[in-house]
Short mmCIF file of C-alpha atoms in Angstrom, two decimals:
data_model
loop_
_atom_site.label_atom_id
_atom_site.label_comp_id
_atom_site.label_asym_id
_atom_site.label_seq_id
_atom_site.Cartn_x
_atom_site.Cartn_y
_atom_site.Cartn_z
CA MET X 223 105.18 108.05 134.85
CA SER X 224 101.84 109.79 135.14
CA ALA X 225 99.20 109.10 132.51
CA SER X 226 98.91 112.77 131.57
CA HIS X 227 102.58 113.18 130.77
CA THR X 228 101.81 115.49 127.90
CA SER X 229 98.95 117.87 127.52
CA ALA X 230 98.30 116.60 123.99
CA VAL X 231 97.18 113.14 125.15
CA GLY X 232 93.52 112.61 124.30
CA LYS X 233 93.47 115.63 121.98
CA VAL X 234 93.24 115.82 118.21
CA VAL X 235 96.69 116.22 116.71
CA LEU X 236 97.52 117.02 113.11
CA PRO X 237 100.46 115.98 110.93
CA GLY X 238 103.56 118.01 111.79
CA ASP X 239 102.56 118.90 115.35
CA ASN X 240 105.42 118.94 117.84
CA LEU X 241 103.90 117.08 120.77
CA LEU X 242 106.58 117.10 123.46
CA SER X 243 110.31 117.62 123.82
CA LEU X 244 112.09 114.34 124.34
CA PRO X 245 113.66 113.97 127.79
CA ASP X 246 117.45 113.60 128.07
CA GLN X 247 117.05 110.33 129.94
CA GLY X 248 114.52 107.52 130.00
CA VAL X 249 112.61 105.70 127.32
CA ILE X 250 109.59 106.88 125.35
CA ARG X 251 107.81 104.14 123.47
CA VAL X 252 106.34 105.36 120.23
CA GLY X 253 103.67 103.65 118.13
CA ALA X 254 101.81 104.35 114.91
CA GLY X 255 101.72 107.84 113.44
CA LEU X 256 104.59 109.31 115.46
CA ARG X 257 108.27 109.95 114.89
CA GLN X 258 111.24 111.68 116.43
CA SER X 259 112.25 114.98 114.89
CA GLU X 260 115.06 117.19 116.20
CA GLY X 261 114.56 116.32 119.85
CA TYR X 262 110.79 116.46 119.69
CA LEU X 263 108.08 113.87 119.35
CA GLN X 264 106.24 114.73 116.15
CA SER X 265 102.96 113.44 114.76
CA ILE X 266 102.89 112.48 111.09
CA LYS X 267 99.22 111.47 110.87
CA PRO X 268 96.00 113.14 111.96
CA GLY X 269 94.06 111.61 114.83
CA VAL X 270 93.70 111.45 118.56
CA LEU X 271 96.90 110.99 120.58
CA LYS X 272 96.56 108.04 122.92
CA GLN X 273 98.78 106.70 125.67
CA THR X 274 98.74 103.31 127.39
CA LYS X 275 99.21 102.95 131.15
CA SER X 276 102.76 101.81 130.50
CA GLY X 277 103.47 105.08 128.70
CA LYS X 278 103.39 104.06 125.03
CA TYR X 279 102.11 106.73 122.67
CA TRP X 280 100.26 106.20 119.41
CA ILE X 281 97.84 108.05 117.17
CA GLU X 282 94.41 106.70 116.51
CA GLY X 283 93.22 108.16 113.24
CA ARG X 284 90.78 107.14 110.57
CA GLN X 285 91.69 106.41 107.02
CA LYS X 286 90.34 104.30 104.20
CA ARG X 287 93.59 103.00 102.73
CA TYR X 288 95.07 100.07 104.66
CA ILE X 289 98.79 100.05 105.45
CA PRO X 290 99.78 96.49 106.41
CA ALA X 291 101.26 95.85 109.85
CA VAL X 292 102.48 92.54 111.31
CA ASP X 293 99.85 90.55 113.27
CA ASP X 294 96.88 92.48 111.86
CA VAL X 295 93.94 90.33 110.87
CA VAL X 296 92.62 91.07 107.39
CA VAL X 297 89.86 90.00 105.02
CA GLY X 298 91.34 89.58 101.55
CA VAL X 299 90.06 88.82 98.06
CA VAL X 300 92.03 86.24 96.07
CA SER X 301 93.01 87.94 92.83
CA ASP X 302 95.45 85.49 91.25
CA ARG X 303 97.33 82.24 91.74
CA GLN X 304 101.08 82.39 91.10
CA GLY X 305 102.86 79.06 91.66
CA ASP X 306 103.06 78.47 95.38
CA ASN X 307 101.30 81.70 96.33
CA PHE X 308 97.87 83.21 96.06
CA ALA X 309 97.90 86.93 95.29
CA VAL X 310 95.40 88.51 97.67
CA ASP X 311 93.99 92.03 97.51
CA ILE X 312 93.94 93.46 101.05
CA ASN X 313 93.15 97.09 100.13
CA GLY X 314 96.78 98.09 100.73
CA PRO X 315 99.39 99.63 98.43
CA PHE X 316 100.47 96.17 97.22
CA PRO X 317 98.75 92.80 96.75
CA ALA X 318 99.68 90.37 99.53
CA ALA X 319 101.14 86.88 99.01
CA LEU X 320 99.38 83.97 100.73
CA PRO X 321 101.45 80.74 100.48
CA VAL X 322 99.30 77.73 99.51
CA LEU X 323 100.91 75.79 102.38
CA ALA X 324 99.86 78.39 104.99
CA PHE X 325 96.52 76.64 105.58
CA GLU X 326 95.68 74.09 108.24
CA GLY X 327 96.36 70.58 106.94
CA ALA X 328 97.74 71.79 103.60
CA THR X 329 100.49 69.71 102.02
CA ARG X 330 102.12 69.61 98.59
CA ARG X 331 99.52 67.00 97.59
CA ASN X 332 96.55 68.50 99.37
CA ARG X 333 96.34 72.14 98.35
CA PRO X 334 93.47 74.45 99.24
CA ASN X 335 91.21 75.04 96.28
CA LEU X 336 90.72 78.80 96.09
CA GLN X 337 89.44 80.56 93.00
CA GLU X 338 89.76 84.17 91.90
CA GLY X 339 87.29 86.30 93.85
CA ASP X 340 87.17 84.04 96.90
CA LEU X 341 87.44 85.64 100.32
CA VAL X 342 90.03 84.66 102.93
CA TYR X 343 90.42 85.67 106.54
CA ALA X 344 94.13 85.77 107.34
CA ARG X 345 96.77 87.43 109.47
CA VAL X 346 99.74 89.47 108.23
CA THR X 347 103.07 87.73 108.89
CA THR X 348 105.49 90.13 107.22
CA ALA X 349 104.97 93.76 106.31
CA TYR X 350 108.02 95.63 105.05
CA ARG X 351 107.59 98.87 103.19
CA ASP X 352 109.84 97.69 100.34
CA ALA X 353 108.36 94.24 99.84
CA ASP X 354 104.91 92.80 99.25
CA PRO X 355 103.27 91.74 102.52
CA GLU X 356 102.77 88.07 103.36
CA LEU X 357 99.71 86.45 104.87
CA SER X 358 99.05 83.21 106.71
CA CYS X 359 95.87 81.32 107.54
CA VAL X 360 97.38 79.42 110.48
CA ASP X 361 98.64 80.48 113.89
CA ALA X 362 102.14 79.72 115.20
CA SER X 363 101.19 76.13 116.12
CA GLY X 364 99.84 75.33 112.66
CA LYS X 365 96.16 75.39 113.66
CA SER X 366 93.63 77.39 111.68
CA ALA X 367 92.52 79.43 114.75
CA GLY X 368 89.50 80.70 112.87
CA PHE X 369 91.45 81.81 109.79
CA GLY X 370 90.75 80.41 106.36
CA PRO X 371 88.46 80.80 103.35
CA LEU X 372 85.11 82.53 103.91
CA LYS X 373 82.20 80.82 102.16
CA ASP X 374 79.00 82.62 101.16
CA GLY X 375 78.10 85.71 103.21
CA TYR X 376 78.25 89.40 102.35
CA LEU X 377 81.26 91.72 102.32
CA PHE X 378 81.20 95.47 102.92
CA THR X 379 83.86 98.10 103.51
CA CYS X 380 84.20 100.74 106.21
CA THR X 381 86.94 102.92 107.70
CA ASN X 382 89.66 101.47 109.91
CA ALA X 383 88.26 103.45 112.87
CA LEU X 384 85.02 101.42 112.75
CA CYS X 385 87.02 98.19 112.39
CA ARG X 386 88.97 99.00 115.55
CA GLN X 387 85.70 99.67 117.36
CA LEU X 388 84.27 96.33 116.23
CA LEU X 389 87.41 94.45 117.27
CA SER X 390 87.71 96.16 120.64
CA SER X 391 87.03 94.32 123.86
CA PRO X 392 84.44 94.41 125.35
CA PRO X 393 82.59 94.23 122.00
CA PRO X 394 80.72 97.39 120.94
CA ALA X 395 77.09 97.82 121.99
CA VAL X 396 75.76 97.29 118.47
CA LEU X 397 77.20 93.78 118.20
CA LEU X 398 76.00 92.83 121.69
CA ALA X 399 72.50 94.08 120.91
CA LEU X 400 72.41 92.24 117.56
CA GLY X 401 73.77 89.05 119.13
CA LYS X 402 71.00 88.97 121.72
CA SER X 403 68.23 88.46 119.17
CA LEU X 404 69.85 87.27 115.94
CA GLN X 405 72.05 84.44 114.78
CA PHE X 406 74.91 85.50 112.50
CA GLU X 407 78.64 85.23 111.87
CA ILE X 408 80.78 88.34 111.51
CA VAL X 409 84.44 88.65 110.52
CA VAL X 410 86.19 92.00 110.84
CA GLY X 411 89.51 92.72 109.15
CA MET X 412 91.74 95.61 110.12
CA ASN X 413 91.85 96.54 106.44
CA GLY X 414 88.37 98.03 106.48
CA ARG X 415 86.50 94.94 105.30
CA VAL X 416 83.70 93.25 107.21
CA TRP X 417 82.11 89.93 106.24
CA VAL X 418 78.68 88.94 107.55
CA ASN X 419 76.91 85.61 107.12
CA SER X 420 73.61 84.34 108.48
CA PRO X 421 70.96 81.73 107.59
CA ASN X 422 68.78 84.29 105.77
CA CYS X 423 69.44 87.37 103.68
CA ALA X 424 67.22 89.68 105.73
CA THR X 425 69.39 89.12 108.81
CA THR X 426 72.59 89.70 106.83
CA VAL X 427 71.27 92.98 105.45
CA LEU X 428 70.05 94.07 108.87
CA VAL X 429 73.38 93.29 110.55
CA SER X 430 75.43 95.08 107.87
CA ASN X 431 73.21 98.15 108.00
CA ALA X 432 73.29 98.28 111.78
CA VAL X 433 77.09 97.93 111.88
CA LEU X 434 77.67 100.53 109.15
CA ASN X 435 75.40 103.07 110.84
CA SER X 436 76.77 102.51 114.34
CA GLU X 437 80.10 104.26 113.81
CA PHE X 438 79.25 107.52 115.56
CA LEU X 439 76.57 106.25 117.94
CA SER X 440 76.71 105.97 121.71
CA GLN X 441 75.76 102.74 123.48
CA ALA X 442 72.15 103.78 124.05
CA GLN X 443 71.79 105.06 120.48
CA ALA X 444 73.20 101.82 119.06
CA GLU X 445 70.76 99.73 121.09
CA LEU X 446 67.88 101.90 119.92
CA LEU X 447 69.00 101.56 116.30
CA VAL X 448 69.03 97.74 116.54
CA LYS X 449 65.63 97.74 118.23
CA LYS X 450 64.13 99.89 115.46
CA LEU X 451 65.64 97.75 112.68
CA LEU X 452 64.38 94.54 114.29
CA ALA X 453 60.90 95.98 114.63
CA GLN X 454 60.92 96.96 110.94
CA VAL X 455 61.95 93.47 109.82
CA GLN X 456 59.34 91.81 112.02
CA GLN X 457 56.68 94.13 110.62
CA THR X 458 57.50 93.26 107.00
CA GLN X 459 57.70 89.56 107.75
CA GLY X 460 54.55 89.41 109.88
CA MET E 325 75.86 146.73 92.69
CA GLN E 326 77.65 143.44 92.17
CA PRO E 327 80.89 144.00 90.22
CA THR E 328 81.25 141.72 87.22
CA ALA E 329 84.44 140.31 85.74
CA GLY E 330 86.14 142.96 83.62
CA PRO E 331 87.89 142.47 80.32
CA GLY E 332 91.39 143.16 81.66
CA PRO E 333 93.61 145.85 83.14
CA SER E 334 91.26 148.59 81.97
CA SER E 335 88.54 147.64 84.43
CA GLU E 336 90.13 149.54 87.32
CA ALA E 337 86.87 151.03 88.42
CA LEU E 338 85.38 147.61 89.07
CA ALA E 339 88.25 146.58 91.26
CA LYS E 340 87.07 148.52 94.28
CA ARG E 341 86.17 146.38 97.24
CA SER E 342 82.72 146.99 98.57
CA ASP E 343 82.10 144.21 101.05
CA ARG E 344 85.44 144.00 102.89
CA THR E 345 88.65 145.88 103.58
CA GLU E 346 91.87 145.48 101.59
CA LEU E 347 93.41 143.19 104.19
CA GLN E 348 90.37 141.05 104.87
CA LEU E 349 90.10 137.44 103.71
CA ARG E 350 86.89 136.05 102.28
CA VAL E 351 84.78 133.53 104.17
CA LEU E 352 86.52 130.14 104.30
CA THR E 353 84.67 126.83 104.29
CA CYS E 354 86.03 123.30 104.25
CA GLU E 355 84.19 120.01 103.77
CA ARG E 356 85.92 116.65 104.08
CA SER E 357 85.37 113.03 102.97
CA LEU E 358 82.73 113.88 100.40
CA LEU E 359 83.93 111.43 97.75
CA HIS E 360 83.05 107.81 98.33
CA ARG E 361 85.74 106.09 96.30
CA ALA E 362 88.74 108.36 96.97
CA ASP E 363 91.03 107.64 99.93
CA GLY E 364 90.70 111.24 101.01
CA SER E 365 88.88 114.28 99.68
CA ALA E 366 88.10 117.85 100.60
CA LYS E 367 86.25 120.82 99.18
CA TRP E 368 87.71 124.18 100.05
CA SER E 369 85.90 127.47 99.35
CA GLN E 370 87.07 131.06 99.65
CA GLY E 371 84.05 133.24 99.06
CA GLN E 372 82.67 132.22 95.67
CA THR E 373 85.81 130.31 94.65
CA SER E 374 85.49 126.61 95.31
CA VAL E 375 87.85 123.71 94.58
CA LEU E 376 87.44 119.96 95.14
CA ALA E 377 90.54 117.82 95.76
CA ALA E 378 90.74 114.02 95.89
CA ILE E 379 93.64 111.82 97.00
CA TYR E 380 94.11 108.25 95.80
CA GLY E 381 96.87 106.24 97.40
CA PRO E 382 99.49 105.29 98.36
CA ARG E 383 98.85 102.64 95.74
CA LEU E 384 100.53 100.65 92.99
CA THR E 385 101.54 102.47 89.86
CA PHE E 386 103.00 101.55 86.49
CA ALA E 387 106.50 100.04 86.66
CA LYS E 388 107.68 102.87 84.42
CA LYS E 389 106.57 105.55 86.87
CA GLU E 390 107.48 103.98 90.21
CA HIS E 391 110.58 104.94 92.18
CA PRO E 392 112.43 102.29 94.24
CA GLU E 393 112.89 104.53 97.27
CA THR E 394 110.09 107.05 97.34
CA CYS E 395 106.44 107.54 96.71
CA VAL E 396 105.67 109.32 93.44
CA VAL E 397 103.22 112.22 93.52
CA GLU E 398 101.02 112.76 90.47
CA VAL E 399 98.76 115.79 90.20
CA LEU E 400 95.88 116.39 87.80
CA VAL E 401 94.12 119.76 87.65
CA ARG E 402 90.76 119.96 85.92
CA PRO E 403 89.35 123.41 85.12
CA LYS E 404 85.65 124.15 85.51
CA THR E 405 85.05 124.03 81.75
CA ARG E 406 87.22 123.19 78.70
CA LEU E 407 90.21 120.83 78.65
CA PRO E 408 93.30 121.35 80.83
CA GLY E 409 95.96 123.52 79.15
CA PRO E 410 99.35 125.07 79.95
CA THR E 411 97.97 127.06 82.93
CA GLU E 412 96.75 123.85 84.53
CA ARG E 413 100.11 122.16 83.82
CA GLN E 414 101.83 124.99 85.68
CA THR E 415 99.46 124.71 88.65
CA GLU E 416 99.98 120.95 88.66
CA SER E 417 103.75 121.32 88.83
CA LEU E 418 103.53 123.86 91.70
CA ILE E 419 101.14 121.68 93.66
CA ARG E 420 103.23 118.58 93.04
CA GLN E 421 106.32 120.31 94.41
CA CYS E 422 104.41 121.50 97.49
CA VAL E 423 103.01 118.02 98.18
CA GLU E 424 106.43 116.40 97.69
CA GLY E 425 107.82 118.93 100.16
CA VAL E 426 105.52 117.95 103.01
CA VAL E 427 104.74 114.25 102.47
CA LEU E 428 107.14 111.69 103.95
CA THR E 429 107.68 110.02 100.58
CA ALA E 430 110.22 107.51 101.92
CA MET E 431 107.50 105.84 104.05
CA HIS E 432 105.88 104.19 101.05
CA PRO E 433 108.47 103.29 98.40
CA ARG E 434 107.36 102.00 94.96
CA THR E 435 103.91 103.56 95.32
CA ALA E 436 102.15 106.60 93.93
CA ILE E 437 99.80 109.19 95.35
CA LEU E 438 97.39 110.63 92.83
CA VAL E 439 95.99 114.09 93.55
CA VAL E 440 93.02 115.13 91.43
CA ILE E 441 91.81 118.72 91.62
CA GLN E 442 88.54 119.88 90.15
CA VAL E 443 87.81 123.60 90.02
CA VAL E 444 84.15 123.95 90.93
CA GLN E 445 83.83 127.74 90.80
CA ASN E 446 86.40 130.37 89.87
CA ASP E 447 86.16 133.77 91.55
CA GLY E 448 89.89 134.47 91.86
CA CYS E 449 92.71 132.81 93.83
CA VAL E 450 92.12 129.39 92.28
CA MET E 451 95.71 128.31 92.85
CA ALA E 452 95.67 129.23 96.55
CA CYS E 453 92.28 127.59 96.96
CA ALA E 454 93.51 124.42 95.22
CA LEU E 455 96.57 124.26 97.47
CA ASN E 456 94.38 124.60 100.57
CA ALA E 457 92.00 121.92 99.28
CA VAL E 458 94.92 119.54 98.64
CA ALA E 459 96.32 120.16 102.13
CA ALA E 460 92.93 119.36 103.68
CA ALA E 461 92.49 116.26 101.50
CA LEU E 462 95.96 114.98 102.49
CA VAL E 463 94.92 115.18 106.14
CA ASP E 464 91.65 113.42 105.34
CA ALA E 465 93.52 110.61 103.55
CA GLY E 466 95.92 110.16 106.48
CA ILE E 467 99.01 110.44 104.29
CA PRO E 468 102.14 110.67 106.52
CA MET E 469 103.45 114.25 106.51
CA HIS E 470 106.06 116.11 108.52
CA GLN E 471 104.35 119.46 107.97
CA ASN E 472 101.25 120.85 106.45
CA PHE E 473 100.76 123.97 104.38
CA VAL E 474 98.26 126.71 103.65
CA SER E 475 98.18 129.23 100.85
CA VAL E 476 97.10 132.83 100.26
CA THR E 477 97.20 135.13 97.23
CA SER E 478 97.59 138.89 97.33
CA ALA E 479 97.59 141.40 94.51
CA LEU E 480 99.26 144.69 93.66
CA MET E 481 96.53 146.96 92.34
CA PRO E 482 96.94 149.97 90.02
CA GLY E 483 98.01 152.92 92.17
CA ALA E 484 100.38 150.78 94.28
CA SER E 485 97.70 149.65 96.73
CA VAL E 486 97.69 146.03 97.87
CA VAL E 487 94.77 143.66 98.47
CA ILE E 488 94.72 140.19 99.96
CA ASP E 489 92.64 137.30 98.59
CA PRO E 490 91.46 139.12 95.42
CA ASP E 491 88.29 138.05 93.64
CA LEU E 492 88.17 137.53 89.87
CA ALA E 493 87.51 141.20 89.04
CA GLU E 494 90.35 142.37 91.26
CA GLU E 495 92.62 139.65 89.91
CA GLN E 496 92.03 140.81 86.33
CA ALA E 497 92.56 144.45 87.23
CA ALA E 498 95.72 143.75 89.22
CA GLU E 499 99.16 144.70 87.98
CA ALA E 500 100.79 141.76 89.71
CA LEU E 501 99.82 138.75 91.78
CA VAL E 502 101.76 136.75 94.35
CA CYS E 503 100.46 133.39 95.52
CA SER E 504 102.48 131.78 98.27
CA ALA E 505 102.21 128.55 100.21
CA CYS E 506 103.49 128.60 103.77
CA THR E 507 104.18 125.65 106.06
CA THR E 508 102.25 125.45 109.29
CA CYS E 509 103.84 124.39 112.53
CA ARG E 510 101.86 123.75 115.69
CA SER E 511 103.53 122.99 118.98
CA TRP E 512 101.90 121.75 122.14
CA PRO E 513 102.91 123.38 125.46
CA GLU E 514 105.28 120.50 126.24
CA ALA E 515 107.26 121.35 123.11
CA SER E 516 106.70 125.09 122.96
CA ALA E 517 110.38 125.70 122.22
CA ALA E 518 109.85 124.16 118.78
CA GLN E 519 107.31 126.84 117.83
CA LYS E 520 108.19 128.52 114.56
CA GLY E 521 106.31 130.99 112.42
CA PRO E 522 105.10 130.03 108.95
CA ALA E 523 107.94 129.40 106.49
CA VAL E 524 107.49 129.99 102.77
CA LEU E 525 107.17 126.71 100.85
CA ALA E 526 106.42 127.99 97.34
CA VAL E 527 105.80 131.29 95.59
CA TYR E 528 104.08 131.89 92.29
CA THR E 529 104.01 135.35 90.73
CA ARG E 530 102.26 136.84 87.74
CA GLY E 531 102.95 140.29 86.30
CA ALA E 532 105.83 142.73 86.86
CA MET E 533 106.43 144.61 90.09
CA PRO E 534 109.24 146.37 91.99
CA VAL E 535 111.17 144.25 94.50
CA GLU E 536 109.83 146.25 97.49
CA ASP E 537 106.25 145.53 96.45
CA TYR E 538 107.07 141.87 95.97
CA LEU E 539 108.46 141.65 99.49
CA THR E 540 105.39 143.48 100.85
CA LEU E 541 103.09 140.99 99.15
CA VAL E 542 105.07 137.98 100.38
CA GLU E 543 104.92 139.35 103.93
CA LEU E 544 101.20 140.04 103.54
CA ASN E 545 100.68 136.47 102.37
CA ARG E 546 102.66 135.17 105.32
CA GLN E 547 100.36 137.02 107.71
CA GLY E 548 97.31 135.82 105.80
CA CYS E 549 98.61 132.26 105.99
CA GLU E 550 98.68 132.50 109.79
CA ARG E 551 94.97 133.27 109.77
CA VAL E 552 94.16 130.56 107.22
CA ALA E 553 96.21 128.08 109.27
CA GLN E 554 94.09 128.84 112.33
CA PHE E 555 90.96 128.05 110.34
CA SER E 556 92.47 124.93 108.79
CA VAL E 557 93.45 123.55 112.22
CA MET E 558 89.98 124.29 113.58
CA ALA E 559 88.29 122.60 110.60
CA ALA E 560 90.54 119.54 110.83
CA GLU E 561 89.98 119.17 114.57
CA LYS E 562 86.24 119.40 114.10
CA SER E 563 86.27 116.68 111.45
CA LEU E 564 88.34 114.34 113.63
CA VAL E 565 86.98 114.92 117.12
CA GLY E 566 83.38 114.07 116.30
CA LYS E 567 84.40 110.78 114.76
CA SER E 568 86.77 109.19 117.26
CA ARG E 569 85.34 108.41 120.62
#
């Protein structure tokens, strides 16, 4: 199947657009933001229609509200402890449940000590529209794999479009440029939350500002932005 | 001379259009994502009339209000001054029905979408302007929809003439008003067979008029909606294309 199967690929589509008539034979793989309607492929969300090389379609939009999906990584805020679960706010329609045993090395005796307001980096294990989503801080083999509570640091919110950019591979220019001259940790959740930590506050502020302002910048512009910010910080410190 | 708002049906003389023809719409403008805390927002202006709409959700609601199978739509209309009254309640109910008609409510059961509408400036056609603002805000919020809608008002003036998109003076001088919301349907070349014209989603009338005139106004609105839809698509594309690389 050719990459440009439909003329709408790579274009901005709006909710309710009929994108292509479904063929009588063959398989069309459909991802987020699309549905079948009376023999046509219809978009239900605004965004840019994308297609993988294998022919799967999906819509890449931008929205602030997070709708949980299985295997997404999220940054959550613990809001409550209910028996064997932590209730975690992940910026979605419902609070997510994080079982106390879904941490590396956690047992009935040795429970993780999380308080209200603590941050956790977790992945979504179940996400049904009718039920509250569930999170886990371990991978399939029971190892933490980087998930777990986030200590200290600074949290800010952005749109899911920027989160996708930050999580893409290769990493975006702004992160590469920052990483060359600064030492910091960054955690990006698909739910529009980004956590930054570094040895000093000035670096944390610089990184968060650079990331927040990089959303609509090209590679060269992002590098220039980081250069300018670094020069400013050095000037005030020196 | 700038016509001022007249006291009522007696101000016929003021209702003469000076700056445009009877079938000409006012200048449309649309701004998106202006509110920081809302999930989606848009400001829609038609000439001097301007309305701000904000969408919150889908999010949790009170157990009393939630529905086990669908998403509940709540609408709040705030006038420019004073407290909301029966007129606002009526607008709220019309807008709620329009939104429920286009949003895929089964996608997010047990949740609610809150639509807040603030009238910023009233120079006629507030209801149509509010509907357009809500439609733009729904797109900005990324709420799943199977259609979108646009809205236009036209008026039957004394002497059986008709005008589209009346301003406040014309609206007060008019014998009858028809505001209709039409669905928009866009089809890409690969699905051109699905192309349909705008279908009427909701109609609101004020005043008494013969059936023939009513049908004329509905048809006029339908044609106006086609033009507004073109603008709304253009504005939405512009807001999305610059942001996703």
